[in-house]
Amino acid sequence: MSLDPTPEIATETPKLSPVEGIKSASRFLRGSIAEELHSGENHFSEDSKQLLKFHGSYQQEDRDARKNRSKAGVGKAYMFMIRLKLPGGKLTPAQYLAMDEICEKYANGTIRLTTRQSIQFHGILMPNLKNSIAAMNDALVSTLGACGDVNRNVVTCPAPTGDPVRVQMQQLTEDIAAHLAPRAGNKAYHEIWLNGEKVDTGVGSGEIEPIYGNVYLPRKFKTGFAMPHDNCTDLLAQCLGYLAVIENGKPVGYNVYVGGGQGTTNSKPDTYPLLAQPIAYVDPDEVVFTAEAVAKLYRDHGYRDDRKRARIKYLMHDWGVEKFRDVFAKDYFQKPLRAPKDLAITGVDLHLGWHKQADGKLFIGVSVENGRIKDEGNYRLRSALRAIVSKFQCIVRISTQQDILLGDIATSDKAAIDAMLTEYGIPRHENLSMVQKWSMACPAIPTCGLAITESERSLPALVDQLEVVLKDLQLDNEPISMRMTGCPNGCARPFQSEVGLVGRGGTKYTMYIGGDSYGRRLNFELQDSVPIEQVTPKLKAIFQSFKAERQNAELFGSYCHRVGIDKLLALIGPPNGK
Ligand code: SRM
Ligand code: SF4
């Protein structure tokens, strides 16, 4: 089904942001990337830097080296991040092994699993950019549209259980990813990175952008699937979310949610996190059409003047659900909407440890601290995964919690895999603390250009401290979700966790509290500018109170939500802890 006639793209947008001009002049994402790539420089121009994102790469600098290089007057140490487009986080064994090889050959020797089920490579130098992207495509993995103002990586439950609901959601994930992939942009991509060769990465090709037009979307657009009993993808953080309606174990349709998002900007009070709102119920065969219709509404009505407010969440917020539904039904869905079914989100599964698949085989979920697959001392996760995947030819799935799942394993191989994990120093998930398993951090410094504090590098020490506190209080079996980011852009979805720590500058963080481990509620700001060394004592005071006063099996976030900010502030004292 396709939308016809298509409403005209709005042309009277006031004072377009500069990126709009770069996009429209880019000849479908070509710009001068190809010329600059061969210029012998170590970085791109500002315009190409923007366009490069659509191709799946960010120009970054080694921030650890910034100070010394600046002192020595030698300019920035430019390097590139490449992100894959990996719908549902799905890789074949051969693809995973190819990515492992690429990280060694061209990047910094680590694989970074992301909060949207993808992989990032860091530290790639400009002369290796083309070879890296070509090598990824050789393994039939594209990077096109992993970043940029298009539909981003579509997320779904990664568990390869083989049950009909997850199987259908994975298929629809791939269908939406293919349908909303840039078409003319795909041609440009092949010209630039693959010497015009057409490789079948399943993203289509063509001369026009039938869905996006030549200015693409106002900003990034994120789509995801979840089930009521397993919201492991944080459905309500998505721009467009599909919640499966299940009858007798089968998926009969989907509730459609629109308008979620996390990012905020400190200097702009009109930016804030928002949860997606239910707008309709659709049949499975209407899912892809619905995604096209929502993307087109966003294309036409999203704000193109201020990139900080260009996300669909602000359109939904400013219009309200009723107006959004009206415009959507009349101009885009082009038929009356059915009301969403009465459904509640009731759980999240991290999918760690051993589980059965429907075909009798097994899969294992391995917790990866902050998504970083590396070898460090006796902990040799990268080597372990390479050895296991190559020996047992397991399929690979990445979760939105930055963890990895290995599947299609014969029951007879279980013991051997357990032994290999032990041999490579990988702890069994039963031996990891709940707080570690339920925590996430974004990369922040040293690679992210927007980071104002550490995150991935500072969370582990904090987790170590909290493990001791929670154990002493006999709260170590509580699934307390804790997420840290190096700035308020919210890449680890810190505004939906029970404890959110958001970089404020230096070694200070804004503390958020009172979210929900099942992703149903936003948390609230508890205290600003808290020095990192004060975080554990402050949380300890709240944990003690939670232990003494929780009602029945109340979760930590729900307790904080119930008792409210005044009580919590009284427990923790002022920001400096004095
Ligand atoms: Fe993000 C920008 C990393 C998921 C909201 N994000 C960035 C950049 C590219 C920094 C930049 O623009 O220069 C970061 C690269 C850091 C690095 O060195 O690698 C970055 N974001 C990440 C990842 C890798 C974090 C992680 O720990 O895994 C995630 C990659 C996902 C993927 O595979 O596609 C990642 N980013 C998210 C999420 C979570 C999600 O989508 O579920 C969010 C919050 C949801 C949302 O979009 O609102 C998120 N990232 C942002 C924003 C804020 C956008 C806004 O609305 O204002 C930015 C800043 C921007 O776009 O200008 C950003
Ligand atoms: Fe960078 Fe901020 Fe995203 Fe962390 S939250 S990766 S610091 S943009």
XYZ file of C-alpha atoms and ligand atoms in Angstrom:
649
model
C 0.000 0.000 0.000
C 1.420 3.468 -0.772
C 0.204 6.971 -0.106
C -1.258 8.754 -3.087
C -1.772 11.656 -3.612
C 1.059 12.935 -1.408
C 0.447 16.299 0.281
C 2.879 18.971 -0.857
C 5.937 19.509 1.333
C 5.476 22.755 3.238
C 7.481 25.508 1.517
C 6.730 28.429 3.799
C 8.879 27.323 6.725
C 10.167 30.418 8.516
C 13.953 30.953 8.541
C 15.185 27.436 7.869
C 18.076 26.098 9.907
C 21.380 26.040 7.961
C 21.329 22.230 7.795
C 18.160 22.440 5.666
C 20.134 24.353 3.018
C 22.969 21.819 3.136
C 20.525 18.948 2.642
C 18.603 20.512 -0.225
C 21.786 21.508 -2.094
C 23.397 18.110 -1.549
C 22.096 16.307 -4.651
C 20.622 13.577 -2.503
C 23.401 13.416 0.082
C 26.359 13.627 -2.317
C 27.618 17.143 -1.601
C 31.387 17.141 -1.970
C 32.043 14.101 0.218
C 33.665 12.111 -2.605
C 36.023 14.944 -3.587
C 37.013 15.700 0.011
C 37.542 12.028 0.753
C 40.386 11.987 -1.751
C 41.755 15.444 -0.922
C 44.529 14.193 1.355
C 43.086 16.203 4.283
C 42.442 14.526 7.631
C 38.936 15.949 8.024
C 35.883 17.173 6.109
C 34.381 20.631 5.620
C 31.421 21.677 7.807
C 28.865 20.909 5.069
C 30.281 17.474 4.341
C 30.436 16.762 8.072
C 26.653 17.178 8.200
C 26.030 15.016 5.128
C 28.450 12.345 6.306
C 26.030 11.546 9.142
C 23.439 10.258 6.664
C 26.095 7.827 5.425
C 26.516 6.514 8.981
C 29.645 8.352 10.096
C 30.499 11.183 12.481
C 33.618 13.273 12.306
C 35.053 13.306 15.840
C 38.335 14.133 17.507
C 40.364 12.333 20.144
C 39.246 14.407 23.117
C 41.863 12.886 25.417
C 44.514 14.386 23.163
C 42.803 17.796 22.839
C 44.587 19.638 25.654
C 48.126 18.584 24.794
C 47.653 19.090 21.076
C 46.235 22.515 21.668
C 49.230 23.398 23.903
C 51.581 22.099 21.226
C 49.615 24.042 18.592
C 49.093 20.960 16.407
C 45.325 21.102 15.907
C 42.747 18.399 16.505
C 43.379 14.656 16.227
C 40.493 13.982 13.849
C 38.972 10.543 13.722
C 35.664 9.044 12.706
C 32.905 7.010 14.261
C 30.971 4.646 11.998
C 27.555 3.296 13.024
C 25.830 0.343 11.365
C 22.215 0.188 10.277
C 21.192 -3.086 11.901
C 17.405 -3.526 12.118
C 16.571 -5.449 15.280
C 20.305 -5.776 16.028
C 20.539 -8.905 13.878
C 23.811 -10.305 12.486
C 24.794 -13.615 10.972
C 27.902 -15.309 12.399
C 29.882 -14.291 9.307
C 28.746 -10.669 9.657
C 29.720 -10.525 13.322
C 33.143 -11.980 12.571
C 33.623 -9.462 9.756
C 32.809 -6.617 12.180
C 35.286 -8.045 14.667
C 37.971 -7.995 11.978
C 37.090 -4.432 10.917
C 37.379 -3.105 14.468
C 40.921 -4.428 14.633
C 42.011 -3.443 11.152
C 40.542 0.056 10.922
C 39.175 1.172 14.321
C 40.345 1.179 17.936
C 40.148 -2.574 18.483
C 36.782 -2.452 20.263
C 33.185 -2.964 19.168
C 30.659 -0.649 20.820
C 27.108 -2.005 21.123
C 24.601 0.833 21.159
C 21.334 1.577 22.928
C 19.554 1.094 19.585
C 20.829 -2.419 18.883
C 23.615 -1.316 16.616
C 27.410 -1.347 16.521
C 29.703 1.657 16.494
C 33.354 1.714 15.542
C 35.514 4.497 16.954
C 38.895 5.972 16.094
C 38.848 5.434 12.324
C 41.159 7.770 10.420
C 40.062 9.507 7.243
C 42.219 7.403 4.871
C 40.512 4.278 6.271
C 36.950 5.567 6.103
C 36.154 4.291 2.652
C 37.818 0.919 3.204
C 35.934 0.476 6.471
C 32.520 1.221 4.964
C 33.310 -0.937 1.939
C 34.340 -3.829 4.211
C 31.065 -3.523 6.129
C 29.107 -3.627 2.879
C 31.163 -6.617 1.718
C 29.600 -8.375 4.696
C 26.191 -7.093 3.484
C 25.817 -4.609 6.319
C 24.958 -1.030 5.415
C 25.665 2.153 7.344
C 23.343 4.336 5.252
C 20.800 6.122 7.430
C 22.334 4.941 10.709
C 22.601 8.678 11.509
C 21.123 11.785 9.830
C 17.599 13.145 9.361
C 15.969 9.867 8.358
C 14.421 6.829 9.975
C 17.147 5.464 12.271
C 17.824 1.910 13.294
C 14.465 0.250 13.946
C 14.480 -1.606 17.260
C 12.623 -4.686 18.415
C 12.975 -7.403 21.027
C 16.210 -9.223 20.105
C 15.422 -12.548 21.800
C 15.576 -15.231 19.071
C 12.939 -17.323 20.828
C 11.167 -18.104 17.566
C 7.732 -17.289 19.016
C 5.249 -15.849 16.501
C 5.128 -12.378 18.069
C 8.871 -11.762 18.060
C 9.231 -13.323 14.616
C 6.604 -10.976 13.183
C 8.052 -7.938 14.960
C 11.537 -8.711 13.570
C 10.115 -9.070 10.060
C 8.201 -5.773 10.338
C 11.339 -4.128 11.743
C 13.226 -5.127 8.611
C 10.300 -4.146 6.357
C 10.087 -0.637 7.851
C 13.865 -0.218 7.707
C 13.861 -1.130 4.007
C 10.775 0.938 3.188
C 12.039 4.104 4.898
C 15.645 3.775 3.717
C 16.867 6.630 1.512
C 16.490 5.634 -2.173
C 18.389 8.300 -4.119
C 20.655 8.588 -1.100
C 21.397 4.895 -1.520
C 22.694 5.576 -5.019
C 24.918 8.371 -3.711
C 26.119 6.024 -0.974
C 27.158 3.399 -3.502
C 28.893 5.986 -5.687
C 30.919 7.396 -2.811
C 31.823 4.346 -0.768
C 31.485 1.431 -3.162
C 32.674 2.971 -6.429
C 29.169 3.005 -7.831
C 28.846 -0.712 -7.362
C 25.395 -1.900 -6.456
C 25.624 -4.304 -3.528
C 22.436 -5.944 -2.341
C 22.130 -4.547 1.176
C 18.355 -4.639 0.874
C 17.861 -0.893 1.022
C 16.534 -0.325 -2.516
C 17.731 2.197 -5.077
C 16.359 4.930 -7.336
C 16.801 8.514 -8.437
C 14.193 10.228 -6.255
C 13.368 10.221 -2.596
C 9.696 9.279 -2.825
C 9.104 9.405 0.913
C 11.499 12.041 2.168
C 11.810 14.516 -0.714
C 15.112 16.313 -1.213
C 15.209 17.860 2.263
C 14.710 14.592 4.089
C 13.116 14.763 7.552
C 13.430 17.765 9.872
C 15.527 15.639 12.241
C 16.203 12.038 13.247
C 13.200 9.695 13.445
C 13.185 6.592 15.633
C 10.926 3.561 15.371
C 10.543 0.567 17.656
C 8.449 -2.475 18.575
C 7.673 -3.939 21.987
C 5.321 -6.326 23.748
C 3.244 -5.462 26.829
C 5.024 -8.082 28.959
C 8.484 -7.215 27.598
C 9.187 -3.560 26.910
C 12.914 -4.182 26.510
C 13.160 -1.554 23.742
C 11.782 1.377 25.784
C 8.831 1.815 23.448
C 7.699 5.122 24.916
C 11.055 6.736 24.084
C 10.479 6.150 20.363
C 9.237 8.733 17.847
C 7.031 5.918 16.511
C 6.317 2.827 18.564
C 4.306 -0.327 17.921
C 3.045 -2.250 20.948
C 1.981 -5.770 19.965
C -1.574 -6.845 20.720
C -1.320 -10.561 21.432
C -4.134 -13.122 21.445
C -3.436 -16.789 22.179
C 0.276 -16.185 21.731
C -0.183 -14.658 18.256
C 0.261 -11.029 17.175
C -3.120 -9.756 15.949
C -2.269 -6.056 15.629
C -0.403 -3.128 17.123
C -1.162 -0.064 19.182
C 0.641 2.850 17.538
C 2.456 5.377 19.736
C 3.938 8.656 18.497
C 6.061 11.419 19.994
C 8.591 9.956 22.433
C 12.124 11.303 22.829
C 14.731 12.081 25.454
C 17.072 14.847 24.315
C 17.124 18.190 26.107
C 19.396 21.230 25.962
C 20.355 22.963 29.213
C 20.161 26.448 27.740
C 16.725 25.868 26.176
C 13.863 25.463 28.625
C 11.499 24.638 25.749
C 13.287 21.288 25.270
C 12.374 18.285 27.421
C 11.943 14.520 27.351
C 8.485 13.279 26.399
C 6.776 9.886 26.326
C 5.107 8.646 23.138
C 1.294 8.855 23.080
C -1.092 6.179 21.782
C -2.839 7.293 18.587
C -4.370 4.241 16.933
C -4.654 0.496 16.530
C -3.518 -1.047 13.234
C -3.448 -4.512 11.679
C -0.058 -6.113 11.039
C -0.396 -5.455 7.283
C -0.910 -1.731 7.975
C 2.288 -1.321 10.001
C 4.653 -0.321 7.183
C 2.067 1.976 5.611
C 1.554 3.616 9.020
C 5.303 4.236 9.346
C 5.361 5.891 5.926
C 2.326 8.002 6.836
C 3.800 9.181 10.166
C 7.161 9.929 8.513
C 5.390 11.972 5.827
C 3.369 13.931 8.370
C 6.610 14.680 10.197
C 8.338 15.608 6.939
C 5.607 18.138 6.146
C 4.833 19.567 9.577
C 7.961 19.077 11.708
C 9.821 22.285 12.588
C 12.689 23.063 10.246
C 13.773 26.386 11.749
C 15.214 25.280 15.094
C 16.965 21.906 15.148
C 16.678 21.739 18.925
C 12.893 21.594 18.588
C 12.681 19.759 15.287
C 11.823 16.313 16.723
C 8.341 14.896 16.188
C 7.820 14.844 19.976
C 7.495 18.638 20.005
C 4.980 18.582 17.165
C 2.899 16.052 19.081
C 3.265 18.074 22.269
C 2.396 21.412 20.647
C -0.546 20.066 18.623
C -1.869 17.674 21.274
C -2.941 14.099 20.561
C -6.367 15.059 19.206
C -5.095 17.410 16.505
C -2.285 15.001 15.643
C -4.808 12.191 15.160
C -7.081 14.404 13.036
C -4.340 15.568 10.665
C -2.853 12.089 10.506
C -6.169 10.371 9.708
C -7.308 12.952 7.134
C -4.134 13.736 5.197
C -1.846 10.755 5.693
C -3.558 7.575 6.883
C -6.529 8.607 4.730
C -9.115 6.604 6.618
C -10.643 6.728 10.074
C -8.375 5.618 12.891
C -9.322 2.761 15.181
C -8.874 3.482 18.888
C -5.835 1.869 20.544
C -6.634 -1.312 22.495
C -6.582 -1.208 26.264
C -3.068 -2.487 26.991
C -0.603 -2.001 29.814
C 3.158 -2.412 29.797
C 3.978 -4.843 32.595
C 7.605 -5.893 32.292
C 11.076 -5.804 30.788
C 13.300 -8.800 30.138
C 17.050 -8.275 29.761
C 17.332 -11.704 28.057
C 20.538 -12.597 29.900
C 21.643 -16.175 30.549
C 20.473 -19.365 28.800
C 17.031 -19.667 27.188
C 15.239 -22.117 24.911
C 14.269 -21.313 21.331
C 11.055 -22.683 19.790
C 13.098 -25.076 17.619
C 14.680 -26.725 20.657
C 18.001 -24.910 20.271
C 19.301 -22.415 22.852
C 20.361 -18.808 23.049
C 22.469 -17.067 25.668
C 22.406 -13.386 26.608
C 25.785 -12.030 27.717
C 25.887 -8.776 29.686
C 28.329 -6.279 28.157
C 29.299 -3.464 30.480
C 28.208 -0.244 28.761
C 28.207 -2.040 25.423
C 32.000 -2.091 25.047
C 33.293 -5.362 23.588
C 36.994 -5.366 24.321
C 39.893 -7.383 25.681
C 41.313 -5.942 28.880
C 43.553 -7.931 31.205
C 41.917 -11.238 32.093
C 38.556 -10.059 30.798
C 38.751 -10.981 27.103
C 35.209 -10.518 25.889
C 36.125 -9.706 22.300
C 38.255 -12.827 21.973
C 35.609 -14.936 23.708
C 32.837 -13.822 21.356
C 35.040 -14.258 18.301
C 36.024 -17.765 19.375
C 32.477 -18.838 20.289
C 30.797 -17.353 17.219
C 33.357 -18.836 14.873
C 33.383 -22.284 16.502
C 29.636 -22.687 17.009
C 28.401 -20.425 14.188
C 25.899 -18.740 16.507
C 23.594 -16.036 15.236
C 24.096 -12.678 16.950
C 21.511 -10.216 18.261
C 22.211 -6.938 20.043
C 19.834 -5.631 22.690
C 18.832 -2.039 23.406
C 20.472 -2.536 26.818
C 23.847 -2.728 24.992
C 24.098 -6.503 25.576
C 24.746 -9.362 23.133
C 22.708 -12.514 22.517
C 24.135 -15.603 20.805
C 21.591 -17.995 19.348
C 20.933 -21.191 17.375
C 23.083 -23.138 19.808
C 22.678 -26.919 20.082
C 21.934 -28.042 23.644
C 24.977 -30.305 23.403
C 27.216 -27.207 22.985
C 25.982 -25.401 26.106
C 28.633 -26.771 28.471
C 31.455 -26.028 26.022
C 30.291 -22.422 25.625
C 30.019 -21.971 29.384
C 33.564 -23.314 29.724
C 34.849 -20.945 27.057
C 33.230 -17.936 28.725
C 34.939 -18.896 31.965
C 38.262 -19.467 30.193
C 38.135 -15.943 28.728
C 37.240 -14.375 32.080
C 33.597 -13.552 31.323
C 31.466 -13.718 34.474
C 28.208 -15.679 34.354
C 25.286 -13.347 34.475
C 24.095 -14.941 37.742
C 27.303 -13.633 39.323
C 26.876 -10.069 38.125
C 25.136 -7.545 40.311
C 21.634 -6.410 39.377
C 22.799 -2.810 39.332
C 25.451 -3.605 36.728
C 23.040 -5.575 34.570
C 20.424 -2.822 34.743
C 22.844 0.038 34.089
C 23.881 1.761 30.877
C 26.189 4.623 29.939
C 26.786 6.481 26.694
C 30.324 6.773 25.211
C 30.813 10.478 26.141
C 34.464 11.599 26.454
C 36.820 10.530 24.769
C 34.910 10.353 21.468
C 31.640 12.269 21.680
C 31.997 15.897 20.669
C 28.967 16.892 22.769
C 30.062 15.324 26.061
C 30.558 17.623 29.025
C 31.392 14.851 31.513
C 32.614 11.272 31.437
C 30.036 8.502 31.339
C 31.134 5.095 29.992
C 34.467 5.516 31.777
C 33.037 6.726 35.084
C 29.964 4.536 35.571
C 31.830 1.282 36.394
C 33.434 2.754 39.537
C 30.073 4.076 40.680
C 28.470 0.687 40.074
C 31.208 -0.921 42.201
C 30.353 1.423 45.079
C 26.612 0.893 44.737
C 27.039 -2.887 44.675
C 28.547 -2.705 48.176
C 25.829 -0.371 49.477
C 22.984 -2.427 48.026
C 24.456 -5.677 49.324
C 24.823 -4.244 52.837
C 21.185 -3.214 52.726
C 20.149 -6.584 51.283
C 18.718 -4.792 48.284
C 21.075 -6.479 45.836
C 18.263 -8.420 44.172
C 16.319 -5.303 43.213
C 16.226 -4.521 39.475
C 17.199 -0.867 39.850
C 17.809 0.703 36.454
C 20.577 3.261 36.415
C 21.613 5.215 33.345
C 24.345 7.769 32.920
C 25.064 10.194 30.087
C 27.773 12.754 29.486
C 25.269 15.457 28.542
C 21.484 15.981 28.476
C 21.023 14.579 24.963
C 19.901 11.379 26.614
C 21.631 8.682 24.519
C 21.327 6.048 27.276
C 17.689 7.115 27.879
C 18.483 8.428 31.393
C 15.146 10.215 31.761
C 13.231 6.946 31.839
C 15.339 5.060 34.371
C 14.917 4.766 38.113
C 18.191 6.615 38.630
C 19.420 8.963 35.893
C 22.790 10.722 36.065
C 23.181 13.376 33.418
C 26.469 15.187 32.852
C 26.467 18.790 34.031
C 30.137 19.643 33.473
C 33.469 18.706 35.065
C 32.686 15.801 37.370
C 29.187 16.971 38.262
C 25.901 15.357 37.319
C 22.233 16.203 37.545
C 20.498 13.442 39.486
C 17.134 12.207 38.243
C 15.031 9.758 40.160
C 11.632 8.075 40.247
C 11.388 6.516 36.783
C 10.225 3.021 36.176
C 12.324 -0.049 35.369
C 9.659 -0.990 32.805
C 9.977 2.331 30.935
C 6.451 3.605 31.613
C 7.254 6.847 33.363
C 9.689 9.747 33.099
C 11.799 10.409 36.180
C 12.151 13.853 37.742
C 15.130 16.058 38.504
C 16.151 15.533 42.089
C 19.237 17.689 42.341
C 21.499 19.589 39.989
C 25.312 19.751 39.908
C 26.023 16.853 42.248
C 29.755 15.988 42.438
C 30.230 12.355 41.421
C 31.696 11.414 44.794
C 28.419 12.493 46.417
C 26.215 10.279 44.271
C 26.691 7.054 46.251
C 26.136 8.603 49.724
C 23.013 10.359 48.464
C 21.620 7.234 46.861
C 22.484 5.257 50.002
C 20.277 7.563 52.079
C 17.391 6.984 49.680
C 17.976 3.215 49.518
C 17.837 3.059 53.340
C 14.549 4.887 53.375
C 13.224 2.671 50.559
C 14.137 -0.439 52.512
C 12.400 0.829 55.640
C 9.268 2.212 53.985
C 8.559 0.351 50.745
C 5.044 -0.990 50.470
C 4.662 -4.638 49.491
C 6.862 -5.393 46.482
C 7.118 -1.735 45.460
C 9.974 -1.071 43.048
C 12.610 1.519 43.890
C 11.494 4.019 41.256
C 7.872 3.681 42.289
C 8.805 4.341 45.895
C 10.659 7.537 44.932
C 7.751 8.579 42.736
C 5.306 7.995 45.601
C 7.191 9.778 48.375
C 8.093 12.739 46.166
C 10.870 15.251 45.819
C 10.581 17.077 49.157
C 11.101 13.956 51.207
C 13.941 12.764 48.962
C 15.695 16.133 49.135
C 15.449 16.095 52.899
C 17.130 12.681 52.857
C 20.046 13.652 50.637
C 20.891 17.183 51.771
C 22.338 19.949 49.574
C 24.279 19.282 46.340
C 27.740 19.584 47.870
C 26.826 17.094 50.573
C 27.617 19.453 53.459
Fe 22.668 9.711 20.667
C 23.953 12.575 19.424
C 25.683 8.289 20.687
C 21.203 6.694 21.168
C 19.795 11.301 21.614
N 24.491 10.314 20.066
C 24.809 11.519 19.533
C 26.256 11.540 19.026
C 26.259 11.133 17.596
C 27.038 12.851 19.279
C 27.035 13.903 18.212
O 25.968 14.281 17.701
O 28.127 14.400 17.920
C 26.841 10.434 19.958
C 28.080 9.723 19.452
C 28.968 9.386 20.615
C 30.111 8.530 20.284
O 31.264 8.978 20.504
O 29.918 7.422 19.832
C 25.612 9.603 20.238
N 23.320 7.829 20.773
C 24.619 7.458 20.866
C 24.749 5.989 21.201
C 25.955 5.315 20.585
C 24.775 5.867 22.735
C 25.055 4.515 23.314
O 25.546 4.497 24.427
O 24.765 3.489 22.714
C 23.376 5.500 20.704
C 23.392 5.078 19.268
C 22.059 4.537 18.852
C 22.024 3.923 17.486
O 22.587 2.839 17.307
O 21.369 4.479 16.617
C 22.544 6.748 20.879
N 20.802 9.104 21.199
C 20.436 7.814 21.464
C 19.183 7.795 22.147
C 18.473 6.565 22.680
C 17.526 5.950 21.699
O 17.432 6.373 20.545
O 16.840 5.018 22.082
C 18.778 9.115 22.294
C 17.522 9.601 23.063
C 16.267 9.408 22.305
C 16.017 10.565 21.408
O 16.456 10.510 20.274
O 15.422 11.556 21.873
C 19.810 9.930 21.683
N 21.973 11.597 20.491
C 20.785 12.063 21.006
C 20.716 13.479 20.815
C 19.548 14.408 21.243
C 18.619 14.634 20.116
C 17.575 15.679 20.449
O 16.403 15.391 20.302
O 17.936 16.781 20.834
C 21.923 13.866 20.191
C 22.352 15.284 19.783
C 21.955 15.617 18.401
O 21.361 14.830 17.683
O 22.244 16.753 18.035
C 22.688 12.663 20.010
Fe 27.444 12.262 23.650
Fe 25.627 13.371 25.201
Fe 24.965 11.297 23.667
Fe 26.504 10.925 25.743
S 24.384 11.657 25.825
S 26.885 10.133 23.682
S 27.689 12.779 25.841
S 25.575 13.268 22.945
